[in-house]
CSV table of N, CA and C in Angstrom, one decimal:
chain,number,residue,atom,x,y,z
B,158,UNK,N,9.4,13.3,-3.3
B,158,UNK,CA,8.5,12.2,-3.8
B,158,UNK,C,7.2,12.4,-3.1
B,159,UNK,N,6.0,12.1,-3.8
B,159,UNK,CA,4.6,12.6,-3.5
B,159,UNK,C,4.5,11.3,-2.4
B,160,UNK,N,3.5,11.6,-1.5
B,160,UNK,CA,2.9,10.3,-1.0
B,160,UNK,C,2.7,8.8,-2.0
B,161,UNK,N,1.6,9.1,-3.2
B,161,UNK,CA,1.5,7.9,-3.9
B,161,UNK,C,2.5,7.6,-4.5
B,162,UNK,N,3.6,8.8,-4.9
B,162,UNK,CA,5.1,7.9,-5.6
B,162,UNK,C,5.6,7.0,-5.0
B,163,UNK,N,5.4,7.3,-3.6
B,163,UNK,CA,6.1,6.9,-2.3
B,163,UNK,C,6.1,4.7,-2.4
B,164,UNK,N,4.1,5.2,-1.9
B,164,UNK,CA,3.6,4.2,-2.3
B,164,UNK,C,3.2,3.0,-3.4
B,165,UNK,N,3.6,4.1,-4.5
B,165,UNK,CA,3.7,2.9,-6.1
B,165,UNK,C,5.1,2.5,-6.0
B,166,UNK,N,6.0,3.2,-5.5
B,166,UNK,CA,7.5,2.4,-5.2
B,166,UNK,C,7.3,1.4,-4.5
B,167,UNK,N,6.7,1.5,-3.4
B,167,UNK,CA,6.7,0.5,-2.6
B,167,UNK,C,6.4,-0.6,-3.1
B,168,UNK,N,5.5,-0.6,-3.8
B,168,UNK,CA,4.5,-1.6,-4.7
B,168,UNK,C,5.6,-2.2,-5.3
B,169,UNK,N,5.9,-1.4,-6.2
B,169,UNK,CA,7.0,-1.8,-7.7
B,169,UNK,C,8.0,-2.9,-6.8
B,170,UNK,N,8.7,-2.0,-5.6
B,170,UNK,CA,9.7,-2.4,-5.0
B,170,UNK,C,9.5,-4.1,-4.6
B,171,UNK,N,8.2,-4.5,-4.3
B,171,UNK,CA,8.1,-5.7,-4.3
B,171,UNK,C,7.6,-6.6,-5.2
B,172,UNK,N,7.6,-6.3,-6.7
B,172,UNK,CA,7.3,-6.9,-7.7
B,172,UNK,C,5.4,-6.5,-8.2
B,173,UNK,N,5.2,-5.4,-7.7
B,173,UNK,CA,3.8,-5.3,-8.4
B,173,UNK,C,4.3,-4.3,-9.9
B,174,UNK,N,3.5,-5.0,-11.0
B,174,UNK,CA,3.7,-4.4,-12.2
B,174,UNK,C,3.2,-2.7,-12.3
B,175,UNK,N,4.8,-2.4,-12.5
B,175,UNK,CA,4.0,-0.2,-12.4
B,175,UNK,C,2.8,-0.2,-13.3
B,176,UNK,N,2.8,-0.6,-14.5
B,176,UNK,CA,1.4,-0.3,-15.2
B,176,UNK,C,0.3,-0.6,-14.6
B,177,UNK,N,0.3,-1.4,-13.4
B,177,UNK,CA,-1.2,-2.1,-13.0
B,177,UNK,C,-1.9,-0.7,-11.4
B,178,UNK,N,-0.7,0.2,-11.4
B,178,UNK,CA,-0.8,0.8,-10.2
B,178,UNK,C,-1.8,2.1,-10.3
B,179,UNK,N,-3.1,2.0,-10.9
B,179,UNK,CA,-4.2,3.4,-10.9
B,179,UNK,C,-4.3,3.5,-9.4
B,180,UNK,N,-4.9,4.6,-9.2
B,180,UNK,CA,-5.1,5.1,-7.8
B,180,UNK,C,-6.3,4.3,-7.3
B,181,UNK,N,-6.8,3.8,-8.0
B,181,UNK,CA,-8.4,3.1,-7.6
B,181,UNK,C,-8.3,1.3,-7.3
B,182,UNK,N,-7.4,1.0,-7.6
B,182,UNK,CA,-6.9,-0.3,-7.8
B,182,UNK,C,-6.6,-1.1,-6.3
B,183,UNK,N,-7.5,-2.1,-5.9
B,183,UNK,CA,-7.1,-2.3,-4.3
B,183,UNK,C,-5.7,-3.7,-4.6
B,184,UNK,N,-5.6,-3.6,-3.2
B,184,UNK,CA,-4.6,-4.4,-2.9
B,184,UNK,C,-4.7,-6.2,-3.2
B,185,UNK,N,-5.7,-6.6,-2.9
B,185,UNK,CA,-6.0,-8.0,-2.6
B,185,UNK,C,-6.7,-8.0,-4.4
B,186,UNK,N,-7.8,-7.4,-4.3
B,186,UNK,CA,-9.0,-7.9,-5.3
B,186,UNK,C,-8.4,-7.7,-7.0
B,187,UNK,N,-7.6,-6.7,-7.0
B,187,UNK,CA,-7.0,-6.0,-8.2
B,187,UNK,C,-5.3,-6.3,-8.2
B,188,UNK,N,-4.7,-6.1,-7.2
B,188,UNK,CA,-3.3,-6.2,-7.5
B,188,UNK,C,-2.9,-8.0,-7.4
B,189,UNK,N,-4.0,-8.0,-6.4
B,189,UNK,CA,-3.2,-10.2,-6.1
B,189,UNK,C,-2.3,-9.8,-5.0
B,190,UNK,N,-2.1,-9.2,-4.4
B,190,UNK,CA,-1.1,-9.5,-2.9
B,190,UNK,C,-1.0,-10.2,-2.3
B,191,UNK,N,-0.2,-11.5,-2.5
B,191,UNK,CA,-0.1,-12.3,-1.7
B,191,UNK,C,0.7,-12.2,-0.1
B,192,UNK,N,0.6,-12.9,0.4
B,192,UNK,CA,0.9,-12.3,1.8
B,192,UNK,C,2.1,-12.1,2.7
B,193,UNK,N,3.2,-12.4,1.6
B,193,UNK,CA,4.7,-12.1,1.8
B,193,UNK,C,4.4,-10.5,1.5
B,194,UNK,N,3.9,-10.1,0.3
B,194,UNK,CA,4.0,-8.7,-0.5
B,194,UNK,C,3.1,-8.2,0.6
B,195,UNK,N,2.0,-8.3,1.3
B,195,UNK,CA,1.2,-7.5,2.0
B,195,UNK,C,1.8,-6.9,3.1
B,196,UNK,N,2.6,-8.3,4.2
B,196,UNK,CA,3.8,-7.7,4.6
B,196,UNK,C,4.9,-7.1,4.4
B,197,UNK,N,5.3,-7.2,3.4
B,197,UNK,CA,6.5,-5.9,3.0
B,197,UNK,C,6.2,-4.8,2.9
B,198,UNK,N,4.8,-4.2,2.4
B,198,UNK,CA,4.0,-3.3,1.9
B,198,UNK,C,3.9,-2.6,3.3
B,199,UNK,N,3.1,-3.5,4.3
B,199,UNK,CA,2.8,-3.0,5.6
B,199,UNK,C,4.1,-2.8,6.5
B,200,UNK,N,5.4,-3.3,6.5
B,200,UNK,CA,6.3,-2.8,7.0
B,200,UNK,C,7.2,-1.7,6.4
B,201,UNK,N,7.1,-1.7,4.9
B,201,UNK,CA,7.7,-0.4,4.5
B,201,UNK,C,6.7,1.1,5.0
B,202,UNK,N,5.6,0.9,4.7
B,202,UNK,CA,4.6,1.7,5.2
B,202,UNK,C,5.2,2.6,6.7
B,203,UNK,N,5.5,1.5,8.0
B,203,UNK,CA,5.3,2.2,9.0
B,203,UNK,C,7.1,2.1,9.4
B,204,UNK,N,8.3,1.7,8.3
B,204,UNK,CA,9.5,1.9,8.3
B,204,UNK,C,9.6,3.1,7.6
B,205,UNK,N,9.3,3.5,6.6
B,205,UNK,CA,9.5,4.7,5.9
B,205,UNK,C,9.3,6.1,5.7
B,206,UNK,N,7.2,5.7,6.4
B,206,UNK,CA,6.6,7.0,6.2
B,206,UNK,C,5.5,6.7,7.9
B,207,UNK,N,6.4,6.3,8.9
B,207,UNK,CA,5.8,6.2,10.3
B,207,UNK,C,4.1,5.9,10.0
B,208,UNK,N,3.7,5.0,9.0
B,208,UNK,CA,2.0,4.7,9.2
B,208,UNK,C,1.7,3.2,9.3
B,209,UNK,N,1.0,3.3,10.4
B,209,UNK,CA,0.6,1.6,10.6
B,209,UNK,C,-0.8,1.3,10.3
B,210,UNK,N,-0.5,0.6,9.1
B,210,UNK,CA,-2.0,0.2,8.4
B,210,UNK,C,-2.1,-1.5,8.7
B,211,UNK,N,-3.4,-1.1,9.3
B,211,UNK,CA,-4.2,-3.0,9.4
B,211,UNK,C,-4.3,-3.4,8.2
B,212,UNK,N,-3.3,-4.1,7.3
B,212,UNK,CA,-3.7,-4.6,5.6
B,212,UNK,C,-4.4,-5.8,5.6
B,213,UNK,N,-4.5,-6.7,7.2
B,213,UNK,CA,-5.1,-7.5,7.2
B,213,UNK,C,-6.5,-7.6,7.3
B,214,UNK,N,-6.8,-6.6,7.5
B,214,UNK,CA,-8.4,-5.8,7.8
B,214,UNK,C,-9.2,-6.3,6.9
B,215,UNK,N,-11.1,-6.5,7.1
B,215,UNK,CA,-11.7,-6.8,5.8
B,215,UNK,C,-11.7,-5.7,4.9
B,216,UNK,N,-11.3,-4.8,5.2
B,216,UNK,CA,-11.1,-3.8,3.9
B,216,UNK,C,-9.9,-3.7,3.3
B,217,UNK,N,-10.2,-3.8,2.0
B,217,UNK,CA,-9.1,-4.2,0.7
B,217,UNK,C,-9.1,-2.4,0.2
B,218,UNK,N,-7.5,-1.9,0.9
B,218,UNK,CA,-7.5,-0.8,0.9
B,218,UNK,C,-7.2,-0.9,-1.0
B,219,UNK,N,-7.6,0.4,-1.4
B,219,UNK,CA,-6.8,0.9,-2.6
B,219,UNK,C,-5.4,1.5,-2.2
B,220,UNK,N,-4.9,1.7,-3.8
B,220,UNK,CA,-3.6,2.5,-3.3
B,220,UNK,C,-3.8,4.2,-3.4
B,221,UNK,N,-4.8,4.7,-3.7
B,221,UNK,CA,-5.4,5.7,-3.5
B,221,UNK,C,-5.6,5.9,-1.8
B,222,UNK,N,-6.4,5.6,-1.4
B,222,UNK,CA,-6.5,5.2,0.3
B,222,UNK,C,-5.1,5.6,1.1
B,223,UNK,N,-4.2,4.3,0.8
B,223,UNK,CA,-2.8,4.3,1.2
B,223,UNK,C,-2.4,5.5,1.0
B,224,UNK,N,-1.9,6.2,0.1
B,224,UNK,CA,-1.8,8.0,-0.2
B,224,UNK,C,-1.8,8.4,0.5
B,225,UNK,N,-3.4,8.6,1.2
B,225,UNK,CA,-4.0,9.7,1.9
B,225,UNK,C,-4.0,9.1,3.6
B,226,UNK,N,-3.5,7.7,3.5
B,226,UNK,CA,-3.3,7.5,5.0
B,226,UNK,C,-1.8,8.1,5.3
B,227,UNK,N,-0.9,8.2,4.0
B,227,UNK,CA,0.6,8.1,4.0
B,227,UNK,C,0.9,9.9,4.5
B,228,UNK,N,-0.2,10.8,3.2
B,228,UNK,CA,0.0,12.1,3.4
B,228,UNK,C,-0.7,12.6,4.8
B,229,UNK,N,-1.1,11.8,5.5
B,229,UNK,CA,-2.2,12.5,6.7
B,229,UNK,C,-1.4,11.8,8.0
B,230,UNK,N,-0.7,11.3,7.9
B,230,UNK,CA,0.2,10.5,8.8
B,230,UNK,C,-1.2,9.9,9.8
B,231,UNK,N,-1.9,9.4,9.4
B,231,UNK,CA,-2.8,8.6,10.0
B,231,UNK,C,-2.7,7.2,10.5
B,232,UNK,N,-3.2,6.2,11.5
B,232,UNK,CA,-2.9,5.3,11.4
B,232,UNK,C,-3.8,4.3,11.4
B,233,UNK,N,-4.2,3.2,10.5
B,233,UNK,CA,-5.4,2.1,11.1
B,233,UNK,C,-4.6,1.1,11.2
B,234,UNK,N,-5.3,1.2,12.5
B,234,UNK,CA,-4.9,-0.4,13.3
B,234,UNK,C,-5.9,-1.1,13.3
């Protein structure tokens, strides 16, 4: 499974609609993440694919972003 499959599962996995998942699409401004889904999202993240993203951060990651934090094993804190 690619990084972004990885992470549009994720998404799906907690009720974000697959059609709505372009790579350009942020979390907050475009998907609606409410903040039960933001933490599931951020705990599957660094349960699955060892990455710990600040989702609470003023930056409204895309899920493009996510990807490339997922495939680079990067982490923002």
């Amino acid at each position: 499974m690619s990084p972004l499959s990885a992470v549009r599962h994720i998404l799906v996995e907690i009720g974000v609609q697959e059609d709505a998942l372009a790579p350009d699409r942020a979390l907050r401004a475009d998907l609606g993440l409410d903040s039960t889904e933001t933490t599931e999202l951020g705990l599957a993240l660094e349960k699955w694919h060892g990455v710990t993203v600040d989702l609470w951060d003023r930056h409204d990651y895309t899920i493009e972003e996510l990807d490339q934090l997922v495939a680079g094993k990067q982490t923002s804190a």
